[in-house]
C-alpha cells in the first residue's frame, strides 16, 4: 500500500525525506486464511501510515515455523531469520496481538523472546541494529487487558532498542464477558479510529526524525 507524500515528509529546512517502511507482525492464534481481528486492526494501522507516505507489509507469524528460543537462528526450519531480515529493513515495527485471559497471545510472547537476540547485534557504530526504529502496538480483545499488554510490549520493544512514540498503541476491548469480535463490528468505533490515526501520525513523524539522525554512536 502506497500513500502520497504529505507535510510530514518534509524535514525542517530540508527536502523530502526517503520513503519509510513498516512491518506488521500479527500475532493471531489463527493461521491464514481464517479471519483475524488482530490482522484487521494491523491493516487499519498500515492504511493510516500510508497517508503519511509509509508503505508496509503484514506477516501473520503463526503461518510460519518460528521456533522457540532467544537466538537469531534456532536451526533447521526456523522461519524467524527471514522475518527478522524484513524487520531490520523496516523503519517502523507494529506488533498486533489479540487478548487471551488478559494477556498477549503466546505467539506474541514468542516474538518478544526472539527479539531478545537483538541485544547482541550492533552496527558499525556500536549501536543496536534496532536503534532508530520505531515500535508500536495494536491490541484487540473482548475483555480488559489492553493497557497491561501494551505495557509489556513497550517494555520489551524498548529494552531491545526500539523507540516508542507518544500514544504508541491503539486498541479495542469490548465489555466484559461478551462474545463480539472487533472484526464483526458494523463500523470502527470513533475512539479507536482516532487513536489509530494519532498513533500513525506520531510513529511516522518519529521514524522520519530518527531516519534523518539516528542515536549517537556507542562510546
PDB file of C-alpha atoms in Angstrom:
ATOM      1  CA  UNK A   1       0.000   0.000   0.000  1.00  0.00           C
ATOM      2  CA  UNK A   2       1.426   3.328  -1.032  1.00  0.00           C
ATOM      3  CA  UNK A   3       0.401   6.694   0.349  1.00  0.00           C
ATOM      4  CA  UNK A   4       1.053  10.107  -1.107  1.00  0.00           C
ATOM      5  CA  UNK A   5       3.788  12.194   0.436  1.00  0.00           C
ATOM      6  CA  UNK A   6       2.429  14.663   2.953  1.00  0.00           C
ATOM      7  CA  UNK A   7       3.629  17.503   5.127  1.00  0.00           C
ATOM      8  CA  UNK A   8       5.399  15.080   7.415  1.00  0.00           C
ATOM      9  CA  UNK A   9       7.680  14.083   4.540  1.00  0.00           C
ATOM     10  CA  UNK A  10       9.494  17.407   4.649  1.00  0.00           C
ATOM     11  CA  UNK A  11      12.126  17.832   7.319  1.00  0.00           C
ATOM     12  CA  UNK A  12      12.587  21.310   8.804  1.00  0.00           C
ATOM     13  CA  UNK A  13      14.829  23.227   6.420  1.00  0.00           C
ATOM     14  CA  UNK A  14      15.303  20.215   4.174  1.00  0.00           C
ATOM     15  CA  UNK A  15      13.927  18.339   1.159  1.00  0.00           C
ATOM     16  CA  UNK A  16      11.508  15.438   1.059  1.00  0.00           C
ATOM     17  CA  UNK A  17      12.994  12.570   3.083  1.00  0.00           C
ATOM     18  CA  UNK A  18      13.492   8.985   1.953  1.00  0.00           C
ATOM     19  CA  UNK A  19      10.393   6.755   1.948  1.00  0.00           C
ATOM     20  CA  UNK A  20       9.625   4.961   5.199  1.00  0.00           C
ATOM     21  CA  UNK A  21       8.513   1.355   5.608  1.00  0.00           C
ATOM     22  CA  UNK A  22       6.574  -0.571   8.247  1.00  0.00           C
ATOM     23  CA  UNK A  23       6.398  -4.274   9.083  1.00  0.00           C
ATOM     24  CA  UNK A  24       3.320  -5.506  10.961  1.00  0.00           C
ATOM     25  CA  UNK A  25       3.779  -8.713  12.944  1.00  0.00           C
ATOM     26  CA  UNK A  26       0.290 -10.082  13.519  1.00  0.00           C
ATOM     27  CA  UNK A  27       0.254 -12.459  16.479  1.00  0.00           C
ATOM     28  CA  UNK A  28      -3.158 -14.049  15.989  1.00  0.00           C
ATOM     29  CA  UNK A  29      -3.505 -17.666  17.071  1.00  0.00           C
ATOM     30  CA  UNK A  30      -5.433 -18.344  13.849  1.00  0.00           C
ATOM     31  CA  UNK A  31      -3.464 -19.372  10.756  1.00  0.00           C
ATOM     32  CA  UNK A  32      -4.421 -17.909   7.386  1.00  0.00           C
ATOM     33  CA  UNK A  33      -6.894 -17.746   5.748  1.00  0.00           C
ATOM     34  CA  UNK A  34      -9.005 -17.538   8.910  1.00  0.00           C
ATOM     35  CA  UNK A  35     -10.333 -14.064   9.649  1.00  0.00           C
ATOM     36  CA  UNK A  36      -8.436 -12.212  12.367  1.00  0.00           C
ATOM     37  CA  UNK A  37      -9.380  -9.113  14.335  1.00  0.00           C
ATOM     38  CA  UNK A  38      -5.704  -8.508  15.105  1.00  0.00           C
ATOM     39  CA  UNK A  39      -4.878  -8.518  11.397  1.00  0.00           C
ATOM     40  CA  UNK A  40      -7.815  -6.233  10.609  1.00  0.00           C
ATOM     41  CA  UNK A  41      -6.560  -3.669  13.121  1.00  0.00           C
ATOM     42  CA  UNK A  42      -2.973  -4.040  11.854  1.00  0.00           C
ATOM     43  CA  UNK A  43      -4.120  -3.296   8.306  1.00  0.00           C
ATOM     44  CA  UNK A  44      -6.060  -0.279   9.529  1.00  0.00           C
ATOM     45  CA  UNK A  45      -2.843   0.999  11.122  1.00  0.00           C
ATOM     46  CA  UNK A  46      -0.978   0.455   7.842  1.00  0.00           C
ATOM     47  CA  UNK A  47      -3.700   2.305   5.979  1.00  0.00           C
ATOM     48  CA  UNK A  48      -3.268   5.284   8.302  1.00  0.00           C
ATOM     49  CA  UNK A  49       0.523   5.133   7.971  1.00  0.00           C
ATOM     50  CA  UNK A  50       0.110   5.152   4.184  1.00  0.00           C
ATOM     51  CA  UNK A  51      -1.440   8.613   4.455  1.00  0.00           C
ATOM     52  CA  UNK A  52       1.944   9.735   5.812  1.00  0.00           C
ATOM     53  CA  UNK A  53       3.925   8.183   2.977  1.00  0.00           C
ATOM     54  CA  UNK A  54       4.766   4.947   4.808  1.00  0.00           C
ATOM     55  CA  UNK A  55       4.478   1.653   2.896  1.00  0.00           C
ATOM     56  CA  UNK A  56       4.331  -1.732   4.544  1.00  0.00           C
ATOM     57  CA  UNK A  57       3.645  -5.427   4.765  1.00  0.00           C
ATOM     58  CA  UNK A  58       1.877  -7.794   7.147  1.00  0.00           C
ATOM     59  CA  UNK A  59       3.280 -11.076   8.454  1.00  0.00           C
ATOM     60  CA  UNK A  60       0.907 -13.387  10.298  1.00  0.00           C
ATOM     61  CA  UNK A  61       3.501 -15.039  12.485  1.00  0.00           C
ATOM     62  CA  UNK A  62       1.557 -18.249  13.158  1.00  0.00           C
ATOM     63  CA  UNK A  63       1.735 -19.055   9.420  1.00  0.00           C
ATOM     64  CA  UNK A  64       5.494 -19.520   9.814  1.00  0.00           C
ATOM     65  CA  UNK A  65       7.522 -22.030  11.819  1.00  0.00           C
ATOM     66  CA  UNK A  66       9.060 -19.640  14.327  1.00  0.00           C
ATOM     67  CA  UNK A  67      10.979 -21.856  16.722  1.00  0.00           C
ATOM     68  CA  UNK A  68      11.064 -21.189  20.479  1.00  0.00           C
ATOM     69  CA  UNK A  69      14.296 -19.677  21.756  1.00  0.00           C
ATOM     70  CA  UNK A  70      16.247 -16.473  22.186  1.00  0.00           C
ATOM     71  CA  UNK A  71      18.807 -16.802  19.389  1.00  0.00           C
ATOM     72  CA  UNK A  72      18.833 -15.170  15.950  1.00  0.00           C
ATOM     73  CA  UNK A  73      18.550 -18.583  14.317  1.00  0.00           C
ATOM     74  CA  UNK A  74      17.252 -21.663  16.130  1.00  0.00           C
ATOM     75  CA  UNK A  75      18.349 -24.057  13.440  1.00  0.00           C
ATOM     76  CA  UNK A  76      16.869 -26.055  10.592  1.00  0.00           C
ATOM     77  CA  UNK A  77      13.394 -24.983   9.589  1.00  0.00           C
ATOM     78  CA  UNK A  78      13.339 -21.852  11.730  1.00  0.00           C
ATOM     79  CA  UNK A  79      11.400 -19.121   9.938  1.00  0.00           C
ATOM     80  CA  UNK A  80      12.459 -16.274  12.227  1.00  0.00           C
ATOM     81  CA  UNK A  81      15.669 -15.329  10.335  1.00  0.00           C
ATOM     82  CA  UNK A  82      13.619 -14.490   7.233  1.00  0.00           C
ATOM     83  CA  UNK A  83      11.098 -12.483   9.233  1.00  0.00           C
ATOM     84  CA  UNK A  84      13.910 -10.729  11.090  1.00  0.00           C
ATOM     85  CA  UNK A  85      15.519  -9.694   7.800  1.00  0.00           C
ATOM     86  CA  UNK A  86      12.321  -7.851   6.915  1.00  0.00           C
ATOM     87  CA  UNK A  87      12.104  -6.396  10.428  1.00  0.00           C
ATOM     88  CA  UNK A  88      15.645  -4.995  10.280  1.00  0.00           C
ATOM     89  CA  UNK A  89      14.850  -3.416   6.905  1.00  0.00           C
ATOM     90  CA  UNK A  90      11.775  -1.616   8.285  1.00  0.00           C
ATOM     91  CA  UNK A  91      11.652   1.815   9.915  1.00  0.00           C
ATOM     92  CA  UNK A  92       8.539   1.035  11.966  1.00  0.00           C
ATOM     93  CA  UNK A  93       7.573  -2.306  13.523  1.00  0.00           C
ATOM     94  CA  UNK A  94       3.990  -2.918  14.619  1.00  0.00           C
ATOM     95  CA  UNK A  95       3.148  -5.837  16.900  1.00  0.00           C
ATOM     96  CA  UNK A  96      -0.575  -6.649  16.815  1.00  0.00           C
ATOM     97  CA  UNK A  97      -1.981  -9.176  19.262  1.00  0.00           C
ATOM     98  CA  UNK A  98      -5.301 -10.487  20.484  1.00  0.00           C
ATOM     99  CA  UNK A  99      -6.076 -10.650  24.201  1.00  0.00           C
ATOM    100  CA  UNK A 100      -6.472 -14.064  25.802  1.00  0.00           C
ATOM    101  CA  UNK A 101      -7.001 -14.446  29.557  1.00  0.00           C
ATOM    102  CA  UNK A 102      -5.985 -10.812  29.919  1.00  0.00           C
ATOM    103  CA  UNK A 103      -2.600 -11.459  28.314  1.00  0.00           C
ATOM    104  CA  UNK A 104      -0.895 -11.134  24.927  1.00  0.00           C
ATOM    105  CA  UNK A 105      -1.061 -14.252  22.770  1.00  0.00           C
ATOM    106  CA  UNK A 106       1.556 -16.980  23.073  1.00  0.00           C
ATOM    107  CA  UNK A 107       2.631 -16.129  19.512  1.00  0.00           C
ATOM    108  CA  UNK A 108       3.266 -12.539  20.611  1.00  0.00           C
ATOM    109  CA  UNK A 109       5.307 -13.735  23.581  1.00  0.00           C
ATOM    110  CA  UNK A 110       7.420 -15.836  21.238  1.00  0.00           C
ATOM    111  CA  UNK A 111       8.093 -12.783  19.079  1.00  0.00           C
ATOM    112  CA  UNK A 112       9.298 -10.893  22.159  1.00  0.00           C
ATOM    113  CA  UNK A 113      11.532 -13.808  23.124  1.00  0.00           C
ATOM    114  CA  UNK A 114      13.078 -13.942  19.657  1.00  0.00           C
ATOM    115  CA  UNK A 115      13.688 -10.181  19.759  1.00  0.00           C
ATOM    116  CA  UNK A 116      15.865 -10.748  22.829  1.00  0.00           C
ATOM    117  CA  UNK A 117      18.677 -11.773  20.462  1.00  0.00           C
ATOM    118  CA  UNK A 118      18.858  -8.169  19.214  1.00  0.00           C
ATOM    119  CA  UNK A 119      20.681  -7.214  22.418  1.00  0.00           C
ATOM    120  CA  UNK A 120      23.816  -8.787  20.918  1.00  0.00           C
ATOM    121  CA  UNK A 121      23.537  -7.315  17.402  1.00  0.00           C
ATOM    122  CA  UNK A 122      25.211  -3.967  16.724  1.00  0.00           C
ATOM    123  CA  UNK A 123      26.025  -1.852  13.687  1.00  0.00           C
ATOM    124  CA  UNK A 124      29.420  -0.433  12.705  1.00  0.00           C
ATOM    125  CA  UNK A 125      28.913   2.441  15.154  1.00  0.00           C
ATOM    126  CA  UNK A 126      28.286   0.089  18.066  1.00  0.00           C
ATOM    127  CA  UNK A 127      24.533   0.769  18.236  1.00  0.00           C
ATOM    128  CA  UNK A 128      21.914  -1.963  18.431  1.00  0.00           C
ATOM    129  CA  UNK A 129      20.540  -2.576  14.950  1.00  0.00           C
ATOM    130  CA  UNK A 130      17.086  -1.715  16.263  1.00  0.00           C
ATOM    131  CA  UNK A 131      18.198   1.803  17.274  1.00  0.00           C
ATOM    132  CA  UNK A 132      16.459   4.282  15.013  1.00  0.00           C
ATOM    133  CA  UNK A 133      13.427   2.020  14.588  1.00  0.00           C
ATOM    134  CA  UNK A 134      10.002   2.904  15.955  1.00  0.00           C
ATOM    135  CA  UNK A 135       7.941   0.311  17.810  1.00  0.00           C
ATOM    136  CA  UNK A 136       4.141   0.497  18.048  1.00  0.00           C
ATOM    137  CA  UNK A 137       1.382  -1.853  19.198  1.00  0.00           C
ATOM    138  CA  UNK A 138      -2.222  -2.819  18.447  1.00  0.00           C
ATOM    139  CA  UNK A 139      -4.337  -4.872  20.843  1.00  0.00           C
ATOM    140  CA  UNK A 140      -7.800  -6.362  20.372  1.00  0.00           C
ATOM    141  CA  UNK A 141      -9.992  -8.448  22.646  1.00  0.00           C
ATOM    142  CA  UNK A 142     -13.381  -8.780  24.256  1.00  0.00           C
ATOM    143  CA  UNK A 143     -12.049  -8.407  27.789  1.00  0.00           C
ATOM    144  CA  UNK A 144      -9.799  -5.981  29.618  1.00  0.00           C
ATOM    145  CA  UNK A 145      -6.059  -6.271  29.039  1.00  0.00           C
ATOM    146  CA  UNK A 146      -5.011  -3.638  26.506  1.00  0.00           C
ATOM    147  CA  UNK A 147      -3.154  -1.423  28.986  1.00  0.00           C
ATOM    148  CA  UNK A 148      -1.334  -4.364  30.545  1.00  0.00           C
ATOM    149  CA  UNK A 149      -0.400  -5.823  27.163  1.00  0.00           C
ATOM    150  CA  UNK A 150       0.813  -2.533  25.730  1.00  0.00           C
ATOM    151  CA  UNK A 151       2.963  -2.039  28.845  1.00  0.00           C
ATOM    152  CA  UNK A 152       4.541  -5.463  28.280  1.00  0.00           C
ATOM    153  CA  UNK A 153       5.119  -4.762  24.580  1.00  0.00           C
ATOM    154  CA  UNK A 154       6.537  -1.287  25.172  1.00  0.00           C
ATOM    155  CA  UNK A 155       8.974  -2.515  27.824  1.00  0.00           C
ATOM    156  CA  UNK A 156      10.091  -5.437  25.683  1.00  0.00           C
ATOM    157  CA  UNK A 157      10.495  -3.464  22.457  1.00  0.00           C
ATOM    158  CA  UNK A 158      12.203  -0.530  24.143  1.00  0.00           C
ATOM    159  CA  UNK A 159      14.539  -2.862  26.032  1.00  0.00           C
ATOM    160  CA  UNK A 160      15.865  -4.280  22.750  1.00  0.00           C
ATOM    161  CA  UNK A 161      16.292  -0.871  21.111  1.00  0.00           C
ATOM    162  CA  UNK A 162      13.005   0.330  19.636  1.00  0.00           C
ATOM    163  CA  UNK A 163      11.755   3.860  20.297  1.00  0.00           C
ATOM    164  CA  UNK A 164       8.101   4.248  21.324  1.00  0.00           C
ATOM    165  CA  UNK A 165       6.233   7.338  20.066  1.00  0.00           C
ATOM    166  CA  UNK A 166       3.697   9.332  22.052  1.00  0.00           C
ATOM    167  CA  UNK A 167       0.431   7.364  22.263  1.00  0.00           C
ATOM    168  CA  UNK A 168       2.083   4.429  20.539  1.00  0.00           C
ATOM    169  CA  UNK A 169      -0.761   1.934  20.938  1.00  0.00           C
ATOM    170  CA  UNK A 170      -4.238   1.574  19.510  1.00  0.00           C
ATOM    171  CA  UNK A 171      -6.724  -0.910  20.883  1.00  0.00           C
ATOM    172  CA  UNK A 172     -10.288  -2.098  21.226  1.00  0.00           C
ATOM    173  CA  UNK A 173     -11.726  -4.058  24.115  1.00  0.00           C
ATOM    174  CA  UNK A 174     -15.393  -4.937  24.271  1.00  0.00           C
ATOM    175  CA  UNK A 175     -17.341  -5.009  27.502  1.00  0.00           C
ATOM    176  CA  UNK A 176     -16.665  -7.825  29.939  1.00  0.00           C
ATOM    177  CA  UNK A 177     -17.982 -11.329  29.264  1.00  0.00           C
ATOM    178  CA  UNK A 178     -19.449 -10.774  25.822  1.00  0.00           C
ATOM    179  CA  UNK A 179     -18.618 -12.515  22.564  1.00  0.00           C
ATOM    180  CA  UNK A 180     -18.301  -9.742  19.979  1.00  0.00           C
ATOM    181  CA  UNK A 181     -15.165  -9.681  17.829  1.00  0.00           C
ATOM    182  CA  UNK A 182     -13.664  -6.429  16.581  1.00  0.00           C
ATOM    183  CA  UNK A 183     -13.937  -7.688  13.014  1.00  0.00           C
ATOM    184  CA  UNK A 184     -17.694  -8.188  13.460  1.00  0.00           C
ATOM    185  CA  UNK A 185     -18.463  -4.594  14.439  1.00  0.00           C
ATOM    186  CA  UNK A 186     -20.637  -2.662  11.988  1.00  0.00           C
ATOM    187  CA  UNK A 187     -18.073   0.140  11.982  1.00  0.00           C
ATOM    188  CA  UNK A 188     -14.834   1.047  13.691  1.00  0.00           C
ATOM    189  CA  UNK A 189     -15.547   2.919  16.941  1.00  0.00           C
ATOM    190  CA  UNK A 190     -14.602   6.585  16.638  1.00  0.00           C
ATOM    191  CA  UNK A 191     -12.324   6.449  19.680  1.00  0.00           C
ATOM    192  CA  UNK A 192     -10.320   3.574  18.180  1.00  0.00           C
ATOM    193  CA  UNK A 193     -10.170   5.159  14.717  1.00  0.00           C
ATOM    194  CA  UNK A 194      -8.987   8.459  16.179  1.00  0.00           C
ATOM    195  CA  UNK A 195      -6.353   6.742  18.316  1.00  0.00           C
ATOM    196  CA  UNK A 196      -5.109   4.753  15.304  1.00  0.00           C
ATOM    197  CA  UNK A 197      -4.767   7.954  13.285  1.00  0.00           C
ATOM    198  CA  UNK A 198      -2.855   9.714  16.074  1.00  0.00           C
ATOM    199  CA  UNK A 199      -0.526   6.753  16.586  1.00  0.00           C
ATOM    200  CA  UNK A 200       0.209   6.527  12.861  1.00  0.00           C
ATOM    201  CA  UNK A 201       0.970  10.247  12.597  1.00  0.00           C
ATOM    202  CA  UNK A 202       3.263  10.186  15.633  1.00  0.00           C
ATOM    203  CA  UNK A 203       5.036   6.994  14.529  1.00  0.00           C
ATOM    204  CA  UNK A 204       5.697   8.347  11.023  1.00  0.00           C
ATOM    205  CA  UNK A 205       6.943  11.650  12.447  1.00  0.00           C
ATOM    206  CA  UNK A 206       9.300   9.960  14.902  1.00  0.00           C
ATOM    207  CA  UNK A 207      10.566   7.456  12.319  1.00  0.00           C
ATOM    208  CA  UNK A 208      11.326  10.283   9.912  1.00  0.00           C
ATOM    209  CA  UNK A 209      13.320  12.169  12.558  1.00  0.00           C
ATOM    210  CA  UNK A 210      15.293   9.046  13.501  1.00  0.00           C
ATOM    211  CA  UNK A 211      15.946   8.190   9.847  1.00  0.00           C
ATOM    212  CA  UNK A 212      17.435  11.663   9.392  1.00  0.00           C
ATOM    213  CA  UNK A 213      19.536  11.475  12.548  1.00  0.00           C
ATOM    214  CA  UNK A 214      19.975   8.227  14.469  1.00  0.00           C
ATOM    215  CA  UNK A 215      21.095   7.963  18.066  1.00  0.00           C
ATOM    216  CA  UNK A 216      24.775   8.726  18.691  1.00  0.00           C
ATOM    217  CA  UNK A 217      27.391   6.032  18.236  1.00  0.00           C
ATOM    218  CA  UNK A 218      28.202   3.907  21.249  1.00  0.00           C
ATOM    219  CA  UNK A 219      31.257   5.189  23.083  1.00  0.00           C
TER     220      UNK A 219
END
